[in-house]
């Protein structure tokens, strides 16, 4: 037990910092902002604040039947049921003030009973899981607030507009070649990884190339202006169905005013910047763009072997830009912006790695039961906390989802070397 102390002490500091960061992300919002739910997939900020606390109460303090459990359990069926996801915005009680009080109460209890006490490895692991979960919800707060604000004709601003973008980006035809062959992906190390990132295992890759930078808004505008949204031959059948049903004509939050494309951001509405990475496209749109461009989306294994060993640096939530930025091209052969700015759609279905076993108990529901009908995204976004990103991280969303901070990077097959 003795050797746990340094780790647990470091954990205490991280616990305080990460729990406080969630409250800080909610700070610019009014109680009314925190109450509203803009669509089924998005949750009220008040709900995020409470649900992340419920997670600690349930999985760390071992109290799954607390009085708020039914309201703030998200989807854990083995814990005895939960409120309707689509009606979270109707939960006007408890109030925001009471939810913040609930947070303080549970935080004090976690510190007293777990972080300042002799604690088992398993409980320490649960605190770590709770913090990683908390960071996921920090990104969701920003993502959901953006969607909510986008529906307000006043175009509210969540944060001040960031300073202007970088000066240069790599040329569109810049690629990084990979010889393929037998590679390893997945997390095999002692550091934290979600269950879905394990085990590390072998894959065989054909030779491929990966674009040096994500697709920019300017690239995507060419696709729009080339009639990309009116050409069924570019789309997967389900994607074309979505285009017709939803009336998509451009990425989410783009709208044309006269000859100008406007964009809604967390700093309000402004002109589209052509050099910044395109954001808020679905998998269907990413896939159609790649086909139009004569390329394809990367496999998650291709993405990971290129990203492995790259520093996890970039435009994350800590930069408080809350929008993808054009990067200054360092002029090296390395790809840029693998981490931060936008999540990158891959072409990989979200499925278990070979040898995967979900953890036992309710916590096994965290990731495993979503392994169908979803697509893997890699890299992290301008709304992701930097310490939450890593090369093996697997985000996943349904292919029609557009409200997350997601863009794409192109990949292509290489014939040589076969
Ligand atoms: Fe959650």
PDB file of N, CA, C and O in Angstrom, residues 12-54:
ATOM      1  N   UNK A  12      -4.752  13.230  -6.325  1.00  0.00           N
ATOM      2  CA  UNK A  12      -5.533  14.234  -5.594  1.00  0.00           C
ATOM      3  C   UNK A  12      -5.483  15.581  -6.333  1.00  0.00           C
ATOM      4  O   UNK A  12      -6.497  16.244  -6.542  1.00  0.00           O
ATOM      5  N   UNK A  13      -4.262  15.963  -6.769  1.00  0.00           N
ATOM      6  CA  UNK A  13      -4.121  17.243  -7.468  1.00  0.00           C
ATOM      7  C   UNK A  13      -4.883  17.213  -8.788  1.00  0.00           C
ATOM      8  O   UNK A  13      -5.566  18.176  -9.154  1.00  0.00           O
ATOM      9  N   UNK A  14      -4.789  16.094  -9.485  1.00  0.00           N
ATOM     10  CA  UNK A  14      -5.494  15.985 -10.759  1.00  0.00           C
ATOM     11  C   UNK A  14      -6.997  15.969 -10.544  1.00  0.00           C
ATOM     12  O   UNK A  14      -7.764  16.539 -11.318  1.00  0.00           O
ATOM     13  N   UNK A  15      -7.432  15.292  -9.486  1.00  0.00           N
ATOM     14  CA  UNK A  15      -8.862  15.256  -9.170  1.00  0.00           C
ATOM     15  C   UNK A  15      -9.389  16.682  -8.969  1.00  0.00           C
ATOM     16  O   UNK A  15     -10.396  17.078  -9.578  1.00  0.00           O
ATOM     17  N   UNK A  16      -8.698  17.446  -8.133  1.00  0.00           N
ATOM     18  CA  UNK A  16      -9.135  18.828  -7.876  1.00  0.00           C
ATOM     19  C   UNK A  16      -9.169  19.642  -9.173  1.00  0.00           C
ATOM     20  O   UNK A  16     -10.125  20.368  -9.444  1.00  0.00           O
ATOM     21  N   UNK A  17      -8.115  19.488  -9.962  1.00  0.00           N
ATOM     22  CA  UNK A  17      -7.976  20.307 -11.177  1.00  0.00           C
ATOM     23  C   UNK A  17      -9.039  19.950 -12.211  1.00  0.00           C
ATOM     24  O   UNK A  17      -9.687  20.822 -12.785  1.00  0.00           O
ATOM     25  N   UNK A  18      -9.242  18.660 -12.423  1.00  0.00           N
ATOM     26  CA  UNK A  18     -10.154  18.235 -13.494  1.00  0.00           C
ATOM     27  C   UNK A  18     -11.613  18.475 -13.082  1.00  0.00           C
ATOM     28  O   UNK A  18     -12.439  18.914 -13.888  1.00  0.00           O
ATOM     29  N   UNK A  19     -11.940  18.215 -11.815  1.00  0.00           N
ATOM     30  CA  UNK A  19     -13.308  18.483 -11.362  1.00  0.00           C
ATOM     31  C   UNK A  19     -13.616  19.984 -11.439  1.00  0.00           C
ATOM     32  O   UNK A  19     -14.704  20.378 -11.857  1.00  0.00           O
ATOM     33  N   UNK A  20     -12.639  20.808 -11.064  1.00  0.00           N
ATOM     34  CA  UNK A  20     -12.848  22.262 -11.120  1.00  0.00           C
ATOM     35  C   UNK A  20     -12.983  22.731 -12.570  1.00  0.00           C
ATOM     36  O   UNK A  20     -13.775  23.630 -12.875  1.00  0.00           O
ATOM     37  N   UNK A  21     -12.222  22.118 -13.480  1.00  0.00           N
ATOM     38  CA  UNK A  21     -12.270  22.542 -14.891  1.00  0.00           C
ATOM     39  C   UNK A  21     -13.680  22.413 -15.449  1.00  0.00           C
ATOM     40  O   UNK A  21     -14.121  23.249 -16.252  1.00  0.00           O
ATOM     41  N   UNK A  22     -14.418  21.384 -15.035  1.00  0.00           N
ATOM     42  CA  UNK A  22     -15.785  21.213 -15.541  1.00  0.00           C
ATOM     43  C   UNK A  22     -16.657  22.396 -15.111  1.00  0.00           C
ATOM     44  O   UNK A  22     -17.417  22.953 -15.914  1.00  0.00           O
ATOM     45  N   UNK A  23     -16.526  22.785 -13.851  1.00  0.00           N
ATOM     46  CA  UNK A  23     -17.287  23.935 -13.347  1.00  0.00           C
ATOM     47  C   UNK A  23     -16.857  25.200 -14.094  1.00  0.00           C
ATOM     48  O   UNK A  23     -17.689  26.042 -14.451  1.00  0.00           O
ATOM     49  N   UNK A  24     -15.562  25.309 -14.378  1.00  0.00           N
ATOM     50  CA  UNK A  24     -15.068  26.478 -15.105  1.00  0.00           C
ATOM     51  C   UNK A  24     -15.648  26.544 -16.526  1.00  0.00           C
ATOM     52  O   UNK A  24     -15.953  27.624 -17.034  1.00  0.00           O
ATOM     53  N   UNK A  25     -15.803  25.368 -17.186  1.00  0.00           N
ATOM     54  CA  UNK A  25     -16.382  25.372 -18.536  1.00  0.00           C
ATOM     55  C   UNK A  25     -17.829  25.855 -18.506  1.00  0.00           C
ATOM     56  O   UNK A  25     -18.336  26.397 -19.480  1.00  0.00           O
ATOM     57  N   UNK A  26     -18.496  25.649 -17.372  1.00  0.00           N
ATOM     58  CA  UNK A  26     -19.891  26.089 -17.259  1.00  0.00           C
ATOM     59  C   UNK A  26     -19.998  27.546 -16.815  1.00  0.00           C
ATOM     60  O   UNK A  26     -21.088  28.141 -16.890  1.00  0.00           O
ATOM     61  N   UNK A  27     -18.890  28.123 -16.371  1.00  0.00           N
ATOM     62  CA  UNK A  27     -18.938  29.456 -15.756  1.00  0.00           C
ATOM     63  C   UNK A  27     -19.497  30.563 -16.664  1.00  0.00           C
ATOM     64  O   UNK A  27     -20.209  31.435 -16.177  1.00  0.00           O
ATOM     65  N   UNK A  28     -19.200  30.560 -17.981  1.00  0.00           N
ATOM     66  CA  UNK A  28     -19.746  31.647 -18.807  1.00  0.00           C
ATOM     67  C   UNK A  28     -21.259  31.527 -19.056  1.00  0.00           C
ATOM     68  O   UNK A  28     -21.830  32.393 -19.715  1.00  0.00           O
ATOM     69  N   UNK A  29     -21.874  30.465 -18.548  1.00  0.00           N
ATOM     70  CA  UNK A  29     -23.272  30.180 -18.897  1.00  0.00           C
ATOM     71  C   UNK A  29     -24.226  30.609 -17.787  1.00  0.00           C
ATOM     72  O   UNK A  29     -23.896  30.548 -16.604  1.00  0.00           O
ATOM     73  N   UNK A  30     -25.430  31.016 -18.208  1.00  0.00           N
ATOM     74  CA  UNK A  30     -26.483  31.351 -17.244  1.00  0.00           C
ATOM     75  C   UNK A  30     -27.173  30.059 -16.810  1.00  0.00           C
ATOM     76  O   UNK A  30     -27.055  29.024 -17.478  1.00  0.00           O
ATOM     77  N   UNK A  31     -27.937  30.110 -15.698  1.00  0.00           N
ATOM     78  CA  UNK A  31     -28.719  28.919 -15.322  1.00  0.00           C
ATOM     79  C   UNK A  31     -29.657  28.471 -16.452  1.00  0.00           C
ATOM     80  O   UNK A  31     -29.851  27.264 -16.648  1.00  0.00           O
ATOM     81  N   UNK A  32     -30.197  29.420 -17.218  1.00  0.00           N
ATOM     82  CA  UNK A  32     -31.076  29.052 -18.340  1.00  0.00           C
ATOM     83  C   UNK A  32     -30.293  28.319 -19.430  1.00  0.00           C
ATOM     84  O   UNK A  32     -30.769  27.335 -19.997  1.00  0.00           O
ATOM     85  N   UNK A  33     -29.060  28.803 -19.723  1.00  0.00           N
ATOM     86  CA  UNK A  33     -28.204  28.106 -20.699  1.00  0.00           C
ATOM     87  C   UNK A  33     -27.963  26.660 -20.250  1.00  0.00           C
ATOM     88  O   UNK A  33     -27.903  25.749 -21.084  1.00  0.00           O
ATOM     89  N   UNK A  34     -27.788  26.484 -18.946  1.00  0.00           N
ATOM     90  CA  UNK A  34     -27.429  25.165 -18.411  1.00  0.00           C
ATOM     91  C   UNK A  34     -28.619  24.209 -18.378  1.00  0.00           C
ATOM     92  O   UNK A  34     -28.436  23.010 -18.195  1.00  0.00           O
ATOM     93  N   UNK A  35     -29.821  24.742 -18.526  1.00  0.00           N
ATOM     94  CA  UNK A  35     -31.022  23.922 -18.411  1.00  0.00           C
ATOM     95  C   UNK A  35     -31.460  23.309 -19.750  1.00  0.00           C
ATOM     96  O   UNK A  35     -31.999  22.213 -19.800  1.00  0.00           O
ATOM     97  N   UNK A  36     -31.232  24.049 -20.843  1.00  0.00           N
ATOM     98  CA  UNK A  36     -31.865  23.682 -22.119  1.00  0.00           C
ATOM     99  C   UNK A  36     -31.179  22.487 -22.778  1.00  0.00           C
ATOM    100  O   UNK A  36     -29.972  22.285 -22.638  1.00  0.00           O
ATOM    101  N   UNK A  37     -31.959  21.704 -23.489  1.00  0.00           N
ATOM    102  CA  UNK A  37     -31.462  20.567 -24.279  1.00  0.00           C
ATOM    103  C   UNK A  37     -31.882  20.812 -25.722  1.00  0.00           C
ATOM    104  O   UNK A  37     -33.071  20.895 -26.019  1.00  0.00           O
ATOM    105  N   UNK A  38     -30.908  20.871 -26.631  1.00  0.00           N
ATOM    106  CA  UNK A  38     -31.215  21.273 -28.012  1.00  0.00           C
ATOM    107  C   UNK A  38     -31.674  20.119 -28.891  1.00  0.00           C
ATOM    108  O   UNK A  38     -32.289  20.327 -29.920  1.00  0.00           O
ATOM    109  N   UNK A  39     -31.323  18.896 -28.514  1.00  0.00           N
ATOM    110  CA  UNK A  39     -31.735  17.704 -29.279  1.00  0.00           C
ATOM    111  C   UNK A  39     -31.462  16.474 -28.417  1.00  0.00           C
ATOM    112  O   UNK A  39     -30.772  16.568 -27.394  1.00  0.00           O
ATOM    113  N   UNK A  40     -31.966  15.339 -28.845  1.00  0.00           N
ATOM    114  CA  UNK A  40     -31.817  14.117 -28.046  1.00  0.00           C
ATOM    115  C   UNK A  40     -30.353  13.801 -27.756  1.00  0.00           C
ATOM    116  O   UNK A  40     -29.999  13.424 -26.640  1.00  0.00           O
ATOM    117  N   UNK A  41     -29.497  13.944 -28.765  1.00  0.00           N
ATOM    118  CA  UNK A  41     -28.091  13.539 -28.608  1.00  0.00           C
ATOM    119  C   UNK A  41     -27.313  14.482 -27.692  1.00  0.00           C
ATOM    120  O   UNK A  41     -26.246  14.128 -27.208  1.00  0.00           O
ATOM    121  N   UNK A  42     -27.807  15.691 -27.516  1.00  0.00           N
ATOM    122  CA  UNK A  42     -27.103  16.674 -26.684  1.00  0.00           C
ATOM    123  C   UNK A  42     -27.764  16.732 -25.305  1.00  0.00           C
ATOM    124  O   UNK A  42     -28.967  16.540 -25.195  1.00  0.00           O
ATOM    125  N   UNK A  43     -26.971  17.003 -24.290  1.00  0.00           N
ATOM    126  CA  UNK A  43     -27.515  17.059 -22.933  1.00  0.00           C
ATOM    127  C   UNK A  43     -27.366  18.460 -22.364  1.00  0.00           C
ATOM    128  O   UNK A  43     -26.446  19.198 -22.734  1.00  0.00           O
ATOM    129  N   UNK A  44     -28.247  18.820 -21.437  1.00  0.00           N
ATOM    130  CA  UNK A  44     -28.080  20.110 -20.757  1.00  0.00           C
ATOM    131  C   UNK A  44     -26.774  20.126 -19.960  1.00  0.00           C
ATOM    132  O   UNK A  44     -26.347  19.088 -19.448  1.00  0.00           O
ATOM    133  N   UNK A  45     -26.171  21.290 -19.859  1.00  0.00           N
ATOM    134  CA  UNK A  45     -24.928  21.407 -19.082  1.00  0.00           C
ATOM    135  C   UNK A  45     -25.170  20.991 -17.639  1.00  0.00           C
ATOM    136  O   UNK A  45     -24.328  20.330 -17.023  1.00  0.00           O
ATOM    137  N   UNK A  46     -26.327  21.357 -17.087  1.00  0.00           N
ATOM    138  CA  UNK A  46     -26.636  20.960 -15.704  1.00  0.00           C
ATOM    139  C   UNK A  46     -26.605  19.436 -15.569  1.00  0.00           C
ATOM    140  O   UNK A  46     -26.099  18.905 -14.581  1.00  0.00           O
ATOM    141  N   UNK A  47     -27.109  18.750 -16.590  1.00  0.00           N
ATOM    142  CA  UNK A  47     -27.092  17.288 -16.561  1.00  0.00           C
ATOM    143  C   UNK A  47     -25.655  16.757 -16.591  1.00  0.00           C
ATOM    144  O   UNK A  47     -25.309  15.844 -15.844  1.00  0.00           O
ATOM    145  N   UNK A  48     -24.805  17.346 -17.459  1.00  0.00           N
ATOM    146  CA  UNK A  48     -23.389  16.927 -17.497  1.00  0.00           C
ATOM    147  C   UNK A  48     -22.738  17.111 -16.122  1.00  0.00           C
ATOM    148  O   UNK A  48     -21.979  16.253 -15.666  1.00  0.00           O
ATOM    149  N   UNK A  49     -23.010  18.253 -15.480  1.00  0.00           N
ATOM    150  CA  UNK A  49     -22.409  18.537 -14.169  1.00  0.00           C
ATOM    151  C   UNK A  49     -22.841  17.493 -13.143  1.00  0.00           C
ATOM    152  O   UNK A  49     -22.050  17.075 -12.294  1.00  0.00           O
ATOM    153  N   UNK A  50     -24.099  17.082 -13.226  1.00  0.00           N
ATOM    154  CA  UNK A  50     -24.626  16.118 -12.262  1.00  0.00           C
ATOM    155  C   UNK A  50     -24.196  14.694 -12.604  1.00  0.00           C
ATOM    156  O   UNK A  50     -23.793  13.929 -11.727  1.00  0.00           O
ATOM    157  N   UNK A  51     -24.262  14.339 -13.875  1.00  0.00           N
ATOM    158  CA  UNK A  51     -23.948  12.972 -14.304  1.00  0.00           C
ATOM    159  C   UNK A  51     -22.496  12.590 -13.987  1.00  0.00           C
ATOM    160  O   UNK A  51     -22.221  11.479 -13.536  1.00  0.00           O
ATOM    161  N   UNK A  52     -21.564  13.523 -14.210  1.00  0.00           N
ATOM    162  CA  UNK A  52     -20.156  13.230 -13.922  1.00  0.00           C
ATOM    163  C   UNK A  52     -19.958  13.012 -12.420  1.00  0.00           C
ATOM    164  O   UNK A  52     -19.077  12.243 -12.006  1.00  0.00           O
ATOM    165  N   UNK A  53     -20.779  13.685 -11.623  1.00  0.00           N
ATOM    166  CA  UNK A  53     -20.722  13.520 -10.165  1.00  0.00           C
ATOM    167  C   UNK A  53     -21.332  12.182  -9.757  1.00  0.00           C
ATOM    168  O   UNK A  53     -20.798  11.458  -8.909  1.00  0.00           O
ATOM    169  N   UNK A  54     -22.474  11.873 -10.376  1.00  0.00           N
ATOM    170  CA  UNK A  54     -23.103  10.565 -10.166  1.00  0.00           C
ATOM    171  C   UNK A  54     -22.116   9.440 -10.454  1.00  0.00           C
ATOM    172  O   UNK A  54     -22.096   8.423  -9.758  1.00  0.00           O
TER     173      UNK A  54
END
